[in-house]
Short mmCIF file of C-alpha atoms and ligand atoms in Angstrom, two decimals:
data_model
loop_
_atom_site.label_atom_id
_atom_site.label_comp_id
_atom_site.label_asym_id
_atom_site.label_seq_id
_atom_site.Cartn_x
_atom_site.Cartn_y
_atom_site.Cartn_z
CA MET A 29 -7.46 32.69 -105.80
CA THR A 30 -7.66 33.43 -102.10
CA SER A 31 -8.99 30.73 -99.88
CA GLN A 32 -12.60 30.89 -98.87
CA PHE A 33 -14.30 28.91 -96.14
CA GLY A 34 -10.94 27.17 -95.59
CA LEU A 35 -10.82 26.18 -99.25
CA SER A 36 -8.93 27.32 -102.28
CA GLY A 37 -8.90 26.52 -105.96
CA PRO A 38 -11.84 25.26 -108.01
CA MET A 39 -14.10 24.36 -105.05
CA ALA A 40 -13.69 27.84 -103.54
CA ARG A 41 -14.43 29.41 -106.93
CA LEU A 42 -17.58 27.35 -107.39
CA ILE A 43 -18.78 28.18 -103.86
CA GLU A 44 -18.14 31.87 -104.49
CA GLU A 45 -20.08 31.81 -107.78
CA LEU A 46 -23.00 29.89 -106.24
CA SER A 47 -23.24 32.23 -103.27
CA ARG A 48 -23.74 35.18 -105.67
CA LEU A 49 -27.13 33.71 -106.62
CA PRO A 50 -30.23 35.17 -104.96
CA GLY A 51 -31.47 33.16 -102.00
CA ILE A 52 -28.23 31.15 -101.74
CA GLY A 53 -26.13 31.90 -98.69
CA PRO A 54 -22.57 30.63 -98.10
CA LYS A 55 -23.87 27.50 -96.31
CA SER A 56 -26.16 26.48 -99.19
CA ALA A 57 -23.43 27.27 -101.70
CA GLN A 58 -21.08 24.89 -99.88
CA ARG A 59 -23.72 22.17 -99.74
CA LEU A 60 -24.44 22.50 -103.47
CA ALA A 61 -20.75 22.46 -104.37
CA TYR A 62 -20.10 19.31 -102.33
CA HIS A 63 -23.19 17.70 -103.79
CA LEU A 64 -21.87 18.35 -107.29
CA LEU A 65 -18.39 17.13 -106.35
CA ARG A 66 -19.84 13.80 -105.21
CA SER A 67 -22.27 13.48 -108.16
CA PRO A 68 -21.42 11.85 -111.49
CA GLN A 69 -19.41 13.90 -113.98
CA GLU A 70 -22.44 14.00 -116.37
CA GLN A 71 -24.49 15.96 -113.87
CA SER A 72 -21.96 18.80 -113.73
CA GLU A 73 -21.61 18.73 -117.50
CA ALA A 74 -25.37 18.93 -117.99
CA LEU A 75 -25.58 21.84 -115.53
CA ALA A 76 -22.73 23.73 -117.20
CA GLN A 77 -24.22 23.15 -120.66
CA ALA A 78 -27.70 24.23 -119.51
CA LEU A 79 -26.23 27.50 -118.18
CA LEU A 80 -24.36 28.21 -121.40
CA ASP A 81 -27.39 27.34 -123.57
CA MET A 82 -29.64 29.52 -121.42
CA LYS A 83 -27.39 32.53 -122.02
CA ALA A 84 -26.79 31.79 -125.70
CA LYS A 85 -30.32 30.87 -126.77
CA SER A 86 -32.71 32.91 -124.60
CA ILE A 87 -34.14 35.95 -126.34
CA LEU A 88 -37.15 38.16 -125.73
CA CYS A 89 -40.30 37.59 -127.78
CA SER A 90 -40.67 40.67 -130.00
CA VAL A 91 -44.44 40.64 -129.35
CA CYS A 92 -44.97 39.95 -125.62
CA GLN A 93 -41.36 40.40 -124.39
CA ASN A 94 -41.39 37.06 -122.57
CA ILE A 95 -38.22 34.96 -122.54
CA THR A 96 -38.23 32.48 -125.39
CA GLU A 97 -35.94 30.62 -127.75
CA ARG A 98 -38.01 31.33 -130.83
CA ASP A 99 -39.65 34.55 -131.89
CA PRO A 100 -42.61 35.00 -131.62
CA CYS A 101 -42.91 32.75 -128.57
CA ALA A 102 -45.17 29.69 -128.36
CA LEU A 103 -47.84 31.62 -126.43
CA CYS A 104 -48.01 34.41 -129.01
CA GLN A 105 -48.19 31.84 -131.82
CA ASP A 106 -50.90 29.76 -130.16
CA THR A 107 -54.01 30.39 -132.27
CA THR A 108 -56.31 28.99 -129.57
CA ARG A 109 -55.50 31.91 -127.22
CA ASP A 110 -57.91 34.82 -126.96
CA ARG A 111 -56.24 37.74 -128.73
CA SER A 112 -58.71 40.31 -127.40
CA ILE A 113 -57.27 40.20 -123.84
CA LEU A 114 -53.77 41.17 -122.73
CA CYS A 115 -52.48 40.51 -119.24
CA VAL A 116 -49.67 42.88 -118.22
CA VAL A 117 -47.17 41.38 -115.75
CA GLU A 118 -43.93 42.59 -114.17
CA GLU A 119 -41.68 39.58 -114.72
CA PRO A 120 -41.59 36.35 -116.76
CA LEU A 121 -42.08 34.36 -113.54
CA ASP A 122 -45.42 36.12 -112.95
CA LEU A 123 -46.53 34.86 -116.37
CA VAL A 124 -45.46 31.35 -115.34
CA ALA A 125 -47.52 31.65 -112.13
CA LEU A 126 -50.62 32.76 -114.07
CA GLU A 127 -50.22 29.97 -116.61
CA ARG A 128 -49.98 27.49 -113.74
CA ALA A 129 -53.34 28.74 -112.47
CA ARG A 130 -54.79 27.55 -115.83
CA SER A 131 -57.73 29.92 -115.85
CA TYR A 132 -56.41 32.57 -118.24
CA ARG A 133 -56.59 32.05 -122.01
CA GLY A 134 -55.56 35.47 -123.33
CA LEU A 135 -52.13 36.83 -124.25
CA TYR A 136 -49.48 38.57 -122.11
CA HIS A 137 -47.15 41.52 -122.03
CA VAL A 138 -44.07 41.38 -119.79
CA LEU A 139 -42.81 44.77 -118.52
CA HIS A 140 -39.53 43.48 -117.04
CA GLY A 141 -39.86 45.52 -113.88
CA VAL A 142 -41.94 48.28 -112.32
CA ILE A 143 -41.65 52.04 -112.23
CA SER A 144 -39.55 52.83 -109.18
CA PRO A 145 -38.14 56.38 -108.96
CA MET A 146 -36.16 55.35 -105.84
CA ASP A 147 -34.24 52.81 -107.93
CA GLY A 148 -34.03 55.11 -110.94
CA VAL A 149 -36.44 52.97 -112.98
CA GLY A 150 -38.77 54.96 -115.21
CA PRO A 151 -41.13 53.87 -118.03
CA ASP A 152 -38.25 54.06 -120.53
CA GLN A 153 -36.42 51.24 -118.74
CA LEU A 154 -39.51 49.00 -119.03
CA LYS A 155 -41.27 47.47 -122.05
CA VAL A 156 -43.90 50.23 -122.04
CA ARG A 157 -43.14 51.58 -125.49
CA GLU A 158 -43.49 48.03 -126.85
CA LEU A 159 -46.87 47.68 -125.14
CA LEU A 160 -48.21 50.90 -126.64
CA ALA A 161 -46.84 50.00 -130.07
CA ARG A 162 -48.62 46.69 -129.78
CA LEU A 163 -51.92 48.39 -128.97
CA GLN A 164 -51.53 50.97 -131.70
CA ASP A 165 -50.56 48.35 -134.24
CA LEU A 166 -53.64 47.88 -136.37
CA PRO A 167 -53.36 44.55 -138.18
CA THR A 168 -57.10 43.99 -138.08
CA GLY A 169 -57.99 47.59 -138.80
CA GLN A 170 -59.52 47.86 -135.33
CA ALA A 171 -58.40 50.22 -132.60
CA GLY A 172 -55.96 48.49 -130.28
CA GLY A 173 -55.13 45.85 -132.86
CA GLY A 174 -58.16 43.88 -131.71
CA VAL A 175 -57.29 44.14 -127.99
CA GLN A 176 -60.43 44.89 -126.02
CA GLU A 177 -59.27 44.42 -122.45
CA ILE A 178 -56.02 44.85 -120.58
CA ILE A 179 -55.64 43.16 -117.21
CA MET A 180 -53.10 44.92 -115.00
CA ALA A 181 -51.48 42.05 -113.13
CA THR A 182 -48.60 43.95 -111.57
CA ASN A 183 -47.88 43.00 -107.97
CA PRO A 184 -49.97 44.53 -105.16
CA THR A 185 -47.01 46.62 -103.96
CA LEU A 186 -46.65 50.43 -104.01
CA GLU A 187 -44.58 50.27 -107.19
CA GLY A 188 -46.90 47.70 -108.78
CA GLU A 189 -49.97 49.86 -108.08
CA ALA A 190 -48.24 53.03 -109.31
CA THR A 191 -47.17 51.28 -112.51
CA ALA A 192 -50.71 50.00 -113.13
CA MET A 193 -52.11 53.52 -112.64
CA TYR A 194 -49.50 55.00 -114.96
CA LEU A 195 -50.31 52.50 -117.71
CA GLN A 196 -54.03 52.91 -117.21
CA ARG A 197 -53.69 56.65 -117.89
CA LEU A 198 -51.77 55.93 -121.10
CA ILE A 199 -54.18 53.28 -122.31
CA ALA A 200 -57.51 54.91 -121.40
CA PRO A 201 -57.46 57.30 -124.42
CA LEU A 202 -57.23 54.28 -126.74
CA GLY A 203 -60.70 53.22 -125.66
CA ILE A 204 -59.56 49.85 -124.31
CA ARG A 205 -61.10 48.46 -121.12
CA VAL A 206 -58.57 48.28 -118.27
CA THR A 207 -59.04 45.92 -115.32
CA ARG A 208 -56.97 45.07 -112.26
CA LEU A 209 -56.58 41.72 -110.51
CA ALA A 210 -59.01 41.48 -107.58
CA ARG A 211 -57.80 42.08 -104.04
CA GLY A 212 -57.26 38.89 -102.17
CA LEU A 213 -53.65 38.66 -103.15
CA PRO A 214 -51.87 39.64 -99.94
CA ALA A 215 -50.75 43.31 -100.11
CA GLY A 216 -47.04 43.64 -100.80
CA ALA A 217 -46.92 40.04 -101.97
CA ASP A 218 -45.45 38.72 -105.17
CA LEU A 219 -47.67 37.08 -107.78
CA GLU A 220 -44.93 34.57 -108.35
CA TYR A 221 -45.53 33.05 -104.91
CA ALA A 222 -49.34 33.12 -104.91
CA ASP A 223 -51.05 29.74 -105.07
CA GLU A 224 -53.08 28.73 -108.12
CA VAL A 225 -56.50 29.02 -106.47
CA THR A 226 -55.81 32.54 -105.21
CA LEU A 227 -54.53 33.60 -108.62
CA ALA A 228 -57.46 32.07 -110.49
CA ARG A 229 -59.87 33.85 -108.14
CA ALA A 230 -58.02 37.18 -108.48
CA LEU A 231 -58.31 36.86 -112.27
CA GLU A 232 -61.94 35.86 -112.23
CA ASN A 233 -62.94 38.71 -109.89
CA ARG A 234 -60.85 41.34 -111.65
CA GLN A 235 -62.19 44.85 -111.37
CA GLU A 236 -62.64 47.80 -113.66
CA VAL A 237 -60.04 50.53 -113.22
CA SER A 238 -61.67 53.93 -113.45
CA SER A 239 -59.75 56.91 -114.77
ZN1 LIG B 327 -44.64 36.23 -127.07
#
């Protein structure tokens, strides 16, 4: 192991691994590593175990595609949720943000990204097929499997808007109402970072998407 930041061995390795994480520069990585070095042994063990468990036990819910440890996930199994509304989000963290806003009681569908030709991401790389299958699944004998409205809650970015439009065109023929979160979320912003009040208002004032 070559020395890094004047260090070698295990500390250098830890700092290198930490600085690979998004939002963590070399300075923060060093601070975290020294913090762990000074902390009790149990803290490092708990962190290491949590990382291993996260990789070993996290799966995607076969219904909504959210990260879960049991399938279907707790949200999909919750019988108090309104099954006639689906909220389509880009990432699991967007779902977390909407849940934090506490004003939505329907179900979700996580795409795991947005359509972005520049990055080589097309519909096939996203959970679009799973969404359509879910809508065409007819457990109740009704069109759309009982889903009456789909809220497009992709981010207000170019890719987010394009993805919402793409899905709207696919869903419209199924006769399901498609709405979009109201403006008010800053353009180009990420849902994940929006505050609860803004998110609740964007949900409440959602608008019809016309074909
Ligand atoms: Zn689920």
